[in-house]
PDB file of C-alpha atoms and ligand atoms in Angstrom:
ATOM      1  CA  UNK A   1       7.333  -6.001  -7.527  1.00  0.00           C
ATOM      2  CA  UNK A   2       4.484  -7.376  -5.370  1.00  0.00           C
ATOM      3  CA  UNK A   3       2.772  -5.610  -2.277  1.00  0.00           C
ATOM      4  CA  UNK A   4       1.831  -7.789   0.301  1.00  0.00           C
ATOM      5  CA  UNK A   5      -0.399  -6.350   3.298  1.00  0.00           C
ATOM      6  CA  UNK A   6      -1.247  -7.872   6.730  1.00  0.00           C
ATOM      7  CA  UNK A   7      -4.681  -6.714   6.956  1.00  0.00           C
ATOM      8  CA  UNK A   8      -4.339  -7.786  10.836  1.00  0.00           C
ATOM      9  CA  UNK A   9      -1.883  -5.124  11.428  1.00  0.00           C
ATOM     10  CA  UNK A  10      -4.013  -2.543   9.002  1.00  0.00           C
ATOM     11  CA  UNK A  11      -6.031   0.024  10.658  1.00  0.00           C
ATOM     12  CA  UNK A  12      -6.889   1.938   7.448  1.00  0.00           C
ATOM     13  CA  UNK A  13      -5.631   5.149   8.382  1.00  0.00           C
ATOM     14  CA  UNK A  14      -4.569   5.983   4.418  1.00  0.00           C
ATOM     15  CA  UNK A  15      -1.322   6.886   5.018  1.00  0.00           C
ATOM     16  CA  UNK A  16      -0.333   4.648   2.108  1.00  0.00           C
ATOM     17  CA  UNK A  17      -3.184   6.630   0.396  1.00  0.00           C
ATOM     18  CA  UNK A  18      -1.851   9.793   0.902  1.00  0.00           C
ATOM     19  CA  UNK A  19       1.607   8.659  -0.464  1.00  0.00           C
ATOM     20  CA  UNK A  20       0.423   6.690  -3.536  1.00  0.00           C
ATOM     21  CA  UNK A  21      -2.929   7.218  -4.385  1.00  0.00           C
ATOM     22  CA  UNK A  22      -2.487   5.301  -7.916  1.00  0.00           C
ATOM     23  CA  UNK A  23      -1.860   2.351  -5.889  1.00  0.00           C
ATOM     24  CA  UNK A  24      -3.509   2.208  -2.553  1.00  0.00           C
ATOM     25  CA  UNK A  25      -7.277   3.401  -1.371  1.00  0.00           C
ATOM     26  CA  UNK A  26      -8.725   2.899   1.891  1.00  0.00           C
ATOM     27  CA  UNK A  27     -12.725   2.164   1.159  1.00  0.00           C
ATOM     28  CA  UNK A  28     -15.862   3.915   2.720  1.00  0.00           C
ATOM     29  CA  UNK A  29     -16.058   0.864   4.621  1.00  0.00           C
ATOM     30  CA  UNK A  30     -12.209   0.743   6.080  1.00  0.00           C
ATOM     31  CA  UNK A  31     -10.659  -1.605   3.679  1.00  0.00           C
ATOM     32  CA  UNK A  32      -7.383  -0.946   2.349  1.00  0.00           C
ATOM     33  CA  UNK A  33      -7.577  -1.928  -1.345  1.00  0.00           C
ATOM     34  CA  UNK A  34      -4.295  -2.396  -3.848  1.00  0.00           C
ATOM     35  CA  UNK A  35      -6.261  -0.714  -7.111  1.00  0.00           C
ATOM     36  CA  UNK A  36      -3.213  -0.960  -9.177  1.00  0.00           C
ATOM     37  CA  UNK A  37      -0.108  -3.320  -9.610  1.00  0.00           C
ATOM     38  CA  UNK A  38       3.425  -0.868  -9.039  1.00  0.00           C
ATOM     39  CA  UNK A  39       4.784   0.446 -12.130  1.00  0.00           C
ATOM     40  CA  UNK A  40       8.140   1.369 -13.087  1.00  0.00           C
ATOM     41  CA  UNK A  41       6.502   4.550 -12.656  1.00  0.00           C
ATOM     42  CA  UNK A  42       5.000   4.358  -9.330  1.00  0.00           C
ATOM     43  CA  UNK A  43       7.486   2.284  -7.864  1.00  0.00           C
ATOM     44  CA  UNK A  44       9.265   4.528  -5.636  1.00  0.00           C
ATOM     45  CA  UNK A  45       6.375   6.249  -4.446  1.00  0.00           C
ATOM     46  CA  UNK A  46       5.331   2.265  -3.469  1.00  0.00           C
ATOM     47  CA  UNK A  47       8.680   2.000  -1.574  1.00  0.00           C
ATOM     48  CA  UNK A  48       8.191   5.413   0.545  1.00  0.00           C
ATOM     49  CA  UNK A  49       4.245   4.141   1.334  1.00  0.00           C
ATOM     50  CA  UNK A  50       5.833   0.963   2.603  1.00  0.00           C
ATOM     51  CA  UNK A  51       8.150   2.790   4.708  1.00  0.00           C
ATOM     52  CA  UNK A  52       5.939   5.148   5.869  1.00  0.00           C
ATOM     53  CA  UNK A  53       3.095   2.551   7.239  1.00  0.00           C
ATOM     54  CA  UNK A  54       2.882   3.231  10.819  1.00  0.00           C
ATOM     55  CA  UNK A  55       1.793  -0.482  11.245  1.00  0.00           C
ATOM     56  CA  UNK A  56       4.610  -1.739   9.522  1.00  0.00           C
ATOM     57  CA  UNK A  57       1.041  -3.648   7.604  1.00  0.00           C
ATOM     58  CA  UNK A  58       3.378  -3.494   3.881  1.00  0.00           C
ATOM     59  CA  UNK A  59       6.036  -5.134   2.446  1.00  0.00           C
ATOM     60  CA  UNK A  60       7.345  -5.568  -1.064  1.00  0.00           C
ATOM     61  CA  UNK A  61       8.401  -8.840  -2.871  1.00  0.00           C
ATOM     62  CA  UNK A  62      10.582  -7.772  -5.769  1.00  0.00           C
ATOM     63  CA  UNK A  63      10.325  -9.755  -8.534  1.00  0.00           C
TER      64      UNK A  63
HETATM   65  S1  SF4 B 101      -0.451   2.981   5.994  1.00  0.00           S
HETATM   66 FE1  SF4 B 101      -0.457   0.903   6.835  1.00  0.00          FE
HETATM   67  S2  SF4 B 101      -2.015   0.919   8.437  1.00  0.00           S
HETATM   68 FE2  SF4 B 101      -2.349   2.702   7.116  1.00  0.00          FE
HETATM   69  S3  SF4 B 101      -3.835   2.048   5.592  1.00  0.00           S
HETATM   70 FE3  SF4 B 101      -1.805   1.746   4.710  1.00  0.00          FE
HETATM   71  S4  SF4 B 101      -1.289  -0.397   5.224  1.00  0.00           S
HETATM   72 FE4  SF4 B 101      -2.967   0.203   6.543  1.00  0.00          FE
END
């Protein structure tokens, strides 16, 4: 599983963050920042962040 973000649509308001906080993490500077490839063990919490992006900024390519 990849994440792909359009960091056009992005307006760094963590929401991601807050829902996977292994994965994503919004910088002191506003940059949204993947820190970590999805795990088997993180990969439903990566699904709900993607979901839950009010800019619709995520998407997944499954492998
Ligand atoms: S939830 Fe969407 S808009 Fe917010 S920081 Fe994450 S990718 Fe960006």
């Amino acid at each position: 599983m990849k994440i792909e973000v359009d960091y056009d649509a992005c307006e760094a308001n963590g929401v991601c963050e807050a829902v996977a906080p292994e994965v994503f993490h919004v910088d002191d500077e506003d940059n949204l920042n993947i820190i970590a490839d999805p795990t088997p063990q993180t990969a439903d919490k990566v699904r709900q962040a993607v979901q839950s992006c009010p800019k619709a900024a995520l998407s997944l390519r499954e492998d």
